[in-house]
Amino acid sequence: QQLRILDPEGNPLPPGEAGEVVVSGPQKSWGYLHADGRVEKLPESGHRTGDLGVIDRDGHVRIVGRLKDQIIRGGVNVSPVEVDNVLLRHPKVHEAAAVGVPDRIYGEEVVAYVVPKSGQSLTEDELKQHCAATLPEYRMPKRIFFVEQLPKSAMGKILKTELRRLYTRSAAAQAG
């Protein structure tokens, strides 16, 4: 079994750099059965998982998110999971989710949605100061919105597409 971390062009990345996890070898599945009955043979070069991962210097793999959720701000890749984890370390935060939203200058900008812990008051500035202690400026959320709950699937997964729609609707409402 072989596991590689590749950039978008299919080139291997060095330890510490995030890229798509690709697996190959005799133990991997030979194909994929779609719901409509179509069978898709997976390439011999490896199965692109859609997961973003990093291999550390000891060879351990850490999954840092999904490729489709990655934020590209000014040509720099930002993992929303990294931003989420920093926000979740704040003692007044119950849940948090960062997403990429359209931006005229950077292509995408980082925004976050936060559910404060019950009975806690929290400000955007307080959370931005908390993030600034850990995150570089380009990974900082430009805006932090407070919500009562995050949209989730039946399995409890945060629906980031719904958060992007919520942002688009609120931006349209402010513009109109």
mmCIF file of C-alpha atoms in Angstrom:
data_model
loop_
_atom_site.group_PDB
_atom_site.id
_atom_site.type_symbol
_atom_site.label_atom_id
_atom_site.label_comp_id
_atom_site.label_asym_id
_atom_site.label_seq_id
_atom_site.Cartn_x
_atom_site.Cartn_y
_atom_site.Cartn_z
ATOM 1 C CA GLN A 1 0.000 0.000 0.000
ATOM 2 C CA GLN A 2 1.337 3.458 -0.877
ATOM 3 C CA LEU A 3 0.081 6.814 0.342
ATOM 4 C CA ARG A 4 1.233 10.074 -1.208
ATOM 5 C CA ILE A 5 0.451 13.749 -0.704
ATOM 6 C CA LEU A 6 0.193 15.502 -4.078
ATOM 7 C CA ASP A 7 -0.252 19.075 -5.288
ATOM 8 C CA PRO A 8 -3.033 19.885 -7.818
ATOM 9 C CA GLU A 9 -0.698 19.027 -10.730
ATOM 10 C CA GLY A 10 0.053 15.566 -9.298
ATOM 11 C CA ASN A 11 3.543 16.344 -7.965
ATOM 12 C CA PRO A 12 4.598 14.890 -4.588
ATOM 13 C CA LEU A 13 4.793 17.404 -1.746
ATOM 14 C CA PRO A 14 7.476 17.413 0.956
ATOM 15 C CA PRO A 15 6.702 16.679 4.617
ATOM 16 C CA GLY A 16 4.780 19.502 6.296
ATOM 17 C CA GLU A 17 2.950 20.687 3.159
ATOM 18 C CA ALA A 18 -0.766 19.993 2.742
ATOM 19 C CA GLY A 19 -2.043 18.340 -0.408
ATOM 20 C CA GLU A 20 -4.471 15.716 -1.644
ATOM 21 C CA VAL A 21 -4.131 12.241 -0.167
ATOM 22 C CA VAL A 22 -3.664 9.637 -2.930
ATOM 23 C CA VAL A 23 -3.554 5.900 -2.179
ATOM 24 C CA SER A 24 -2.449 3.028 -4.382
ATOM 25 C CA GLY A 25 -1.454 -0.597 -4.051
ATOM 26 C CA PRO A 26 -2.947 -4.066 -4.250
ATOM 27 C CA GLN A 27 -5.234 -3.562 -1.223
ATOM 28 C CA LYS A 28 -7.107 -0.577 -2.617
ATOM 29 C CA SER A 29 -10.452 -0.896 -4.355
ATOM 30 C CA TRP A 30 -10.254 -1.449 -8.115
ATOM 31 C CA GLY A 31 -13.327 0.653 -8.865
ATOM 32 C CA TYR A 32 -16.321 2.593 -7.697
ATOM 33 C CA LEU A 33 -19.971 1.594 -8.097
ATOM 34 C CA HIS A 34 -22.187 4.660 -8.617
ATOM 35 C CA ALA A 35 -25.793 4.771 -7.412
ATOM 36 C CA ASP A 36 -27.010 4.679 -11.037
ATOM 37 C CA GLY A 37 -25.208 1.347 -11.610
ATOM 38 C CA ARG A 38 -22.234 2.746 -13.530
ATOM 39 C CA VAL A 39 -18.852 1.265 -12.632
ATOM 40 C CA GLU A 40 -15.835 3.548 -12.692
ATOM 41 C CA LYS A 41 -12.406 1.914 -12.704
ATOM 42 C CA LEU A 42 -9.960 3.755 -10.486
ATOM 43 C CA PRO A 43 -6.642 4.729 -12.088
ATOM 44 C CA GLU A 44 -3.602 2.526 -11.459
ATOM 45 C CA SER A 45 -1.671 5.659 -10.454
ATOM 46 C CA GLY A 46 -3.772 5.912 -7.314
ATOM 47 C CA HIS A 47 -7.123 6.880 -5.914
ATOM 48 C CA ARG A 48 -7.533 10.595 -5.235
ATOM 49 C CA THR A 49 -9.437 10.658 -1.954
ATOM 50 C CA GLY A 50 -10.464 14.332 -1.898
ATOM 51 C CA ASP A 51 -8.935 14.560 1.580
ATOM 52 C CA LEU A 52 -6.283 17.138 2.405
ATOM 53 C CA GLY A 53 -3.439 15.688 4.393
ATOM 54 C CA VAL A 54 0.024 16.411 5.694
ATOM 55 C CA ILE A 55 2.823 13.940 6.314
ATOM 56 C CA ASP A 56 5.068 14.963 9.192
ATOM 57 C CA ARG A 57 8.814 14.349 9.352
ATOM 58 C CA ASP A 58 8.218 11.006 11.145
ATOM 59 C CA GLY A 59 5.945 9.784 8.330
ATOM 60 C CA HIS A 60 2.667 10.168 10.236
ATOM 61 C CA VAL A 61 -0.316 11.359 8.196
ATOM 62 C CA ARG A 62 -2.727 13.962 9.532
ATOM 63 C CA ILE A 63 -5.957 14.735 7.670
ATOM 64 C CA VAL A 64 -6.518 18.506 7.753
ATOM 65 C CA GLY A 65 -9.748 18.801 5.775
ATOM 66 C CA ARG A 66 -11.462 18.191 2.464
ATOM 67 C CA LEU A 67 -10.134 19.506 -0.840
ATOM 68 C CA LYS A 68 -13.536 20.993 -1.723
ATOM 69 C CA ASP A 69 -13.564 23.013 1.536
ATOM 70 C CA GLN A 70 -10.068 24.461 1.131
ATOM 71 C CA ILE A 71 -9.964 28.255 0.960
ATOM 72 C CA ILE A 72 -7.669 29.857 -1.609
ATOM 73 C CA ARG A 73 -6.991 33.418 -0.450
ATOM 74 C CA GLY A 74 -4.750 35.385 -2.804
ATOM 75 C CA GLY A 75 -3.210 32.187 -4.167
ATOM 76 C CA VAL A 76 -2.440 30.822 -0.682
ATOM 77 C CA ASN A 77 -4.193 27.683 0.562
ATOM 78 C CA VAL A 78 -5.936 28.045 3.914
ATOM 79 C CA SER A 79 -7.282 25.000 5.724
ATOM 80 C CA PRO A 80 -10.625 25.866 7.339
ATOM 81 C CA VAL A 81 -10.018 23.087 9.882
ATOM 82 C CA GLU A 82 -6.976 24.977 11.187
ATOM 83 C CA VAL A 83 -9.072 28.118 11.673
ATOM 84 C CA ASP A 84 -11.889 26.054 13.262
ATOM 85 C CA ASN A 85 -9.460 24.495 15.743
ATOM 86 C CA VAL A 86 -8.077 27.862 16.840
ATOM 87 C CA LEU A 87 -11.590 29.234 17.375
ATOM 88 C CA LEU A 88 -12.623 26.102 19.299
ATOM 89 C CA ARG A 89 -9.751 26.617 21.753
ATOM 90 C CA HIS A 90 -11.429 29.799 23.023
ATOM 91 C CA PRO A 91 -13.159 28.939 26.329
ATOM 92 C CA LYS A 92 -16.433 30.655 25.350
ATOM 93 C CA VAL A 93 -16.828 28.908 21.950
ATOM 94 C CA HIS A 94 -19.099 25.878 21.675
ATOM 95 C CA GLU A 95 -18.858 25.319 17.879
ATOM 96 C CA ALA A 96 -17.093 27.037 14.990
ATOM 97 C CA ALA A 97 -16.775 26.658 11.229
ATOM 98 C CA ALA A 98 -14.649 28.683 8.813
ATOM 99 C CA VAL A 99 -15.521 28.928 5.115
ATOM 100 C CA GLY A 100 -14.225 30.684 2.035
ATOM 101 C CA VAL A 101 -16.445 33.365 0.534
ATOM 102 C CA PRO A 102 -15.999 35.362 -2.689
ATOM 103 C CA ASP A 103 -13.720 38.397 -2.480
ATOM 104 C CA ARG A 104 -12.953 40.884 -5.281
ATOM 105 C CA ILE A 105 -9.316 41.327 -4.266
ATOM 106 C CA TYR A 106 -8.185 37.935 -2.945
ATOM 107 C CA GLY A 107 -10.546 35.613 -4.841
ATOM 108 C CA GLU A 108 -11.727 34.152 -1.541
ATOM 109 C CA GLU A 109 -11.746 35.479 1.996
ATOM 110 C CA VAL A 110 -11.937 33.603 5.303
ATOM 111 C CA VAL A 111 -15.076 34.090 7.393
ATOM 112 C CA ALA A 112 -16.214 32.097 10.403
ATOM 113 C CA TYR A 113 -19.498 31.189 12.038
ATOM 114 C CA VAL A 114 -19.430 30.676 15.795
ATOM 115 C CA VAL A 115 -21.895 29.286 18.338
ATOM 116 C CA PRO A 116 -20.993 30.677 21.786
ATOM 117 C CA LYS A 117 -21.331 28.444 24.828
ATOM 118 C CA SER A 118 -24.659 28.809 26.606
ATOM 119 C CA GLY A 119 -24.836 31.934 28.753
ATOM 120 C CA GLN A 120 -21.540 33.359 27.421
ATOM 121 C CA SER A 121 -21.218 36.756 25.803
ATOM 122 C CA LEU A 122 -18.585 37.012 23.114
ATOM 123 C CA THR A 123 -17.524 39.717 20.669
ATOM 124 C CA GLU A 124 -16.006 39.561 17.217
ATOM 125 C CA ASP A 125 -13.012 41.619 18.423
ATOM 126 C CA GLU A 126 -12.420 39.206 21.330
ATOM 127 C CA LEU A 127 -12.281 36.257 18.944
ATOM 128 C CA LYS A 128 -10.118 38.094 16.406
ATOM 129 C CA GLN A 129 -7.577 38.867 19.158
ATOM 130 C CA HIS A 130 -7.653 35.213 20.176
ATOM 131 C CA CYS A 131 -7.014 34.123 16.559
ATOM 132 C CA ALA A 132 -4.240 36.714 16.052
ATOM 133 C CA ALA A 133 -2.216 35.058 18.821
ATOM 134 C CA THR A 134 -1.946 31.876 16.728
ATOM 135 C CA LEU A 135 -2.867 32.454 13.083
ATOM 136 C CA PRO A 136 -0.895 34.450 10.515
ATOM 137 C CA GLU A 137 -2.802 37.423 9.080
ATOM 138 C CA TYR A 138 -3.695 35.683 5.794
ATOM 139 C CA ARG A 139 -5.496 32.900 7.717
ATOM 140 C CA MET A 140 -7.395 35.231 10.028
ATOM 141 C CA PRO A 141 -11.178 35.400 9.585
ATOM 142 C CA LYS A 142 -12.099 38.727 8.011
ATOM 143 C CA ARG A 143 -15.504 38.495 9.682
ATOM 144 C CA ILE A 144 -16.885 36.350 12.480
ATOM 145 C CA PHE A 145 -20.637 35.835 12.641
ATOM 146 C CA PHE A 146 -22.479 34.550 15.701
ATOM 147 C CA VAL A 147 -25.281 32.037 15.207
ATOM 148 C CA GLU A 148 -27.458 29.960 17.521
ATOM 149 C CA GLN A 149 -26.564 26.748 15.684
ATOM 150 C CA LEU A 150 -24.561 25.564 12.701
ATOM 151 C CA PRO A 151 -26.400 23.799 9.855
ATOM 152 C CA LYS A 152 -25.710 20.056 9.999
ATOM 153 C CA SER A 153 -26.484 16.918 8.038
ATOM 154 C CA ALA A 154 -28.436 14.020 9.533
ATOM 155 C CA MET A 155 -25.033 12.546 10.470
ATOM 156 C CA GLY A 156 -24.039 15.708 12.383
ATOM 157 C CA LYS A 157 -21.558 16.999 9.785
ATOM 158 C CA ILE A 158 -21.406 20.784 9.482
ATOM 159 C CA LEU A 159 -22.797 21.847 6.095
ATOM 160 C CA LYS A 160 -20.266 24.399 4.903
ATOM 161 C CA THR A 161 -22.164 24.886 1.636
ATOM 162 C CA GLU A 162 -25.101 26.161 3.722
ATOM 163 C CA LEU A 163 -22.799 28.588 5.556
ATOM 164 C CA ARG A 164 -21.539 29.945 2.216
ATOM 165 C CA ARG A 165 -25.175 30.371 1.085
ATOM 166 C CA LEU A 166 -25.997 32.156 4.345
ATOM 167 C CA TYR A 167 -23.097 34.544 3.739
ATOM 168 C CA THR A 168 -24.180 35.176 0.139
ATOM 169 C CA ARG A 169 -27.765 35.917 1.246
ATOM 170 C CA SER A 170 -26.643 38.284 4.024
ATOM 171 C CA ALA A 171 -24.198 40.073 1.682
ATOM 172 C CA ALA A 172 -26.960 40.468 -0.927
ATOM 173 C CA ALA A 173 -29.326 41.837 1.730
ATOM 174 C CA GLN A 174 -26.736 44.406 2.858
ATOM 175 C CA ALA A 175 -26.068 45.471 -0.744
ATOM 176 C CA GLY A 176 -29.747 45.758 -1.657
#
